[in-house]
Amino acid sequence: MEALHGKWKLDKSKNINVEEFLTAQGYPQDLVAQVSSADGTFEATPDNGKTRVVITSSGRPSTSHLVAVDEPFQLSTPEGIVLTCKCTVEGDGRFREHYSNPAQGVEFTTIREVKGKTMKTETTAKGGRMTQVFNKV
């Protein structure tokens, strides 16, 4: 996961289909508006053989998770949904995150692909897809 290490800043100008995706997933319009307009960062640092991931988004509490490849862990969304996540490496600079909570009918996948100082994320769920781009700072 070393390719992810460092701090990455969201480039909102490169968002694709974010509002439509969140709306299709059933998020309330006030949350869709807040998430689509928020500034955000993704920071990954090594931590005793694992990776500490801290995600910030303006107007929302930051989250921090200790992640190991192929080891499922649980996290809570700001909306209070508990998800199981498993991260896998798909190749040099390409990572898959699978999130689920079958009891609440939640399941989605995020692919992160790092090329140089750019990290592209594609999130898919229920047939929809959104794309975001982060630049290394």
Tab-separated table of C-alpha atoms in Angstrom:
chain	number	residue	atom	x	y	z
A	1	MET	CA	0.000	0.000	0.000
A	2	GLU	CA	3.067	2.225	-0.109
A	3	ALA	CA	1.858	3.973	-3.287
A	4	LEU	CA	-0.997	5.443	-1.210
A	5	HIS	CA	1.302	6.826	1.488
A	6	GLY	CA	1.255	10.598	1.791
A	7	LYS	CA	-1.393	13.298	1.812
A	8	TRP	CA	-3.812	13.711	-1.089
A	9	LYS	CA	-6.180	16.632	-1.730
A	10	LEU	CA	-9.467	16.243	-3.587
A	11	ASP	CA	-9.672	18.114	-6.908
A	12	LYS	CA	-13.434	18.819	-7.029
A	13	SER	CA	-13.141	20.177	-10.582
A	14	LYS	CA	-12.569	16.592	-11.747
A	15	ASN	CA	-15.571	15.042	-9.948
A	16	ILE	CA	-17.704	12.936	-12.281
A	17	ASN	CA	-21.280	11.915	-11.446
A	18	VAL	CA	-20.926	12.508	-7.677
A	19	GLU	CA	-24.338	14.122	-7.084
A	20	GLU	CA	-26.159	11.654	-9.336
A	21	PHE	CA	-24.438	8.681	-7.704
A	22	LEU	CA	-25.232	9.778	-4.142
A	23	THR	CA	-28.844	10.572	-5.064
A	24	ALA	CA	-29.247	7.125	-6.664
A	25	GLN	CA	-27.919	5.544	-3.448
A	26	GLY	CA	-30.738	7.206	-1.499
A	27	TYR	CA	-28.835	9.952	0.314
A	28	PRO	CA	-30.971	12.963	1.326
A	29	GLN	CA	-30.467	16.039	-0.874
A	30	ASP	CA	-28.926	18.132	1.921
A	31	LEU	CA	-26.229	15.478	2.423
A	32	VAL	CA	-25.708	15.139	-1.357
A	33	ALA	CA	-25.156	18.913	-1.594
A	34	GLN	CA	-22.798	18.919	1.394
A	35	VAL	CA	-20.684	15.987	0.167
A	36	SER	CA	-20.511	17.215	-3.450
A	37	SER	CA	-19.299	20.668	-2.463
A	38	ALA	CA	-16.925	19.591	0.330
A	39	ASP	CA	-13.156	19.910	0.210
A	40	GLY	CA	-11.407	16.759	1.328
A	41	THR	CA	-8.126	15.012	1.973
A	42	PHE	CA	-6.978	11.406	2.147
A	43	GLU	CA	-3.829	10.733	4.164
A	44	ALA	CA	-2.111	7.353	4.488
A	45	THR	CA	0.913	6.685	6.703
A	46	PRO	CA	2.691	3.488	7.787
A	47	ASP	CA	1.788	2.313	11.308
A	48	ASN	CA	3.396	-0.881	12.716
A	49	GLY	CA	3.066	-2.947	9.534
A	50	LYS	CA	-0.359	-1.542	8.689
A	51	THR	CA	-1.516	1.725	7.131
A	52	ARG	CA	-3.235	4.511	9.053
A	53	VAL	CA	-5.807	6.228	6.815
A	54	VAL	CA	-7.258	9.594	7.838
A	55	ILE	CA	-10.035	11.103	5.727
A	56	THR	CA	-11.175	14.696	6.152
A	57	SER	CA	-14.103	16.420	4.491
A	58	SER	CA	-15.144	20.008	5.196
A	59	GLY	CA	-18.237	20.200	7.355
A	60	ARG	CA	-17.959	16.587	8.560
A	61	PRO	CA	-15.947	14.837	11.286
A	62	SER	CA	-12.667	13.317	10.100
A	63	THR	CA	-12.272	9.544	10.249
A	64	SER	CA	-9.204	7.431	11.020
A	65	HIS	CA	-8.750	3.718	10.343
A	66	LEU	CA	-5.894	1.249	10.721
A	67	VAL	CA	-5.856	-0.874	7.562
A	68	ALA	CA	-4.037	-4.088	6.655
A	69	VAL	CA	-4.270	-5.668	3.221
A	70	ASP	CA	-6.705	-8.610	3.087
A	71	GLU	CA	-7.833	-8.113	6.718
A	72	PRO	CA	-11.490	-7.070	7.110
A	73	PHE	CA	-12.225	-4.307	9.608
A	74	GLN	CA	-15.300	-2.381	10.703
A	75	LEU	CA	-15.947	1.330	10.428
A	76	SER	CA	-18.891	3.627	11.052
A	77	THR	CA	-20.059	6.217	8.561
A	78	PRO	CA	-20.909	9.730	9.777
A	79	GLU	CA	-24.554	8.654	9.327
A	80	GLY	CA	-24.020	5.830	11.855
A	81	ILE	CA	-23.986	2.861	9.457
A	82	VAL	CA	-21.486	0.170	10.489
A	83	LEU	CA	-19.676	-1.277	7.471
A	84	THR	CA	-17.232	-4.117	7.023
A	85	CYS	CA	-14.361	-3.146	4.739
A	86	LYS	CA	-11.676	-5.268	3.126
A	87	CYS	CA	-8.787	-3.757	1.149
A	88	THR	CA	-6.862	-5.705	-1.467
A	89	VAL	CA	-3.989	-4.869	-3.783
A	90	GLU	CA	-4.813	-5.397	-7.460
A	91	GLY	CA	-1.444	-4.458	-8.894
A	92	ASP	CA	1.166	-1.748	-8.760
A	93	GLY	CA	-0.613	1.354	-7.471
A	94	ARG	CA	-4.128	-0.143	-7.728
A	95	PHE	CA	-6.224	-0.951	-4.657
A	96	ARG	CA	-9.765	-2.270	-4.121
A	97	GLU	CA	-11.877	-1.426	-1.068
A	98	HIS	CA	-15.073	-3.421	-0.636
A	99	TYR	CA	-17.630	-2.101	1.872
A	100	SER	CA	-20.771	-3.903	3.013
A	101	ASN	CA	-23.547	-4.159	5.556
A	102	PRO	CA	-25.925	-6.857	4.247
A	103	ALA	CA	-28.492	-6.223	7.000
A	104	GLN	CA	-28.939	-2.639	5.781
A	105	GLY	CA	-28.568	-3.466	2.091
A	106	VAL	CA	-25.377	-1.436	1.731
A	107	GLU	CA	-22.617	-2.615	-0.593
A	108	PHE	CA	-20.137	-0.640	-2.660
A	109	THR	CA	-16.607	-0.866	-4.007
A	110	THR	CA	-13.959	1.814	-4.402
A	111	ILE	CA	-10.964	1.329	-6.685
A	112	ARG	CA	-8.012	3.644	-5.996
A	113	GLU	CA	-5.393	3.929	-8.703
A	114	VAL	CA	-2.195	5.904	-8.140
A	115	LYS	CA	-0.221	7.222	-11.107
A	116	GLY	CA	2.572	9.567	-10.103
A	117	LYS	CA	1.082	12.406	-8.056
A	118	THR	CA	-2.533	11.616	-8.983
A	119	MET	CA	-4.929	9.187	-7.295
A	120	LYS	CA	-8.147	8.406	-9.160
A	121	THR	CA	-11.002	6.799	-7.229
A	122	GLU	CA	-13.987	5.084	-8.807
A	123	THR	CA	-16.832	4.033	-6.536
A	124	THR	CA	-19.571	1.709	-7.796
A	125	ALA	CA	-22.816	0.542	-6.189
A	126	LYS	CA	-26.256	-0.507	-7.403
A	127	GLY	CA	-25.189	-0.026	-11.005
A	128	GLY	CA	-24.025	3.572	-10.474
A	129	ARG	CA	-20.518	4.989	-10.545
A	130	MET	CA	-18.768	8.162	-9.428
A	131	THR	CA	-15.187	9.262	-10.017
A	132	GLN	CA	-13.005	11.578	-7.956
A	133	VAL	CA	-9.382	12.666	-8.380
A	134	PHE	CA	-6.918	13.507	-5.610
A	135	ASN	CA	-3.541	15.219	-6.076
A	136	LYS	CA	-0.561	14.521	-3.825
A	137	VAL	CA	0.418	17.494	-1.660
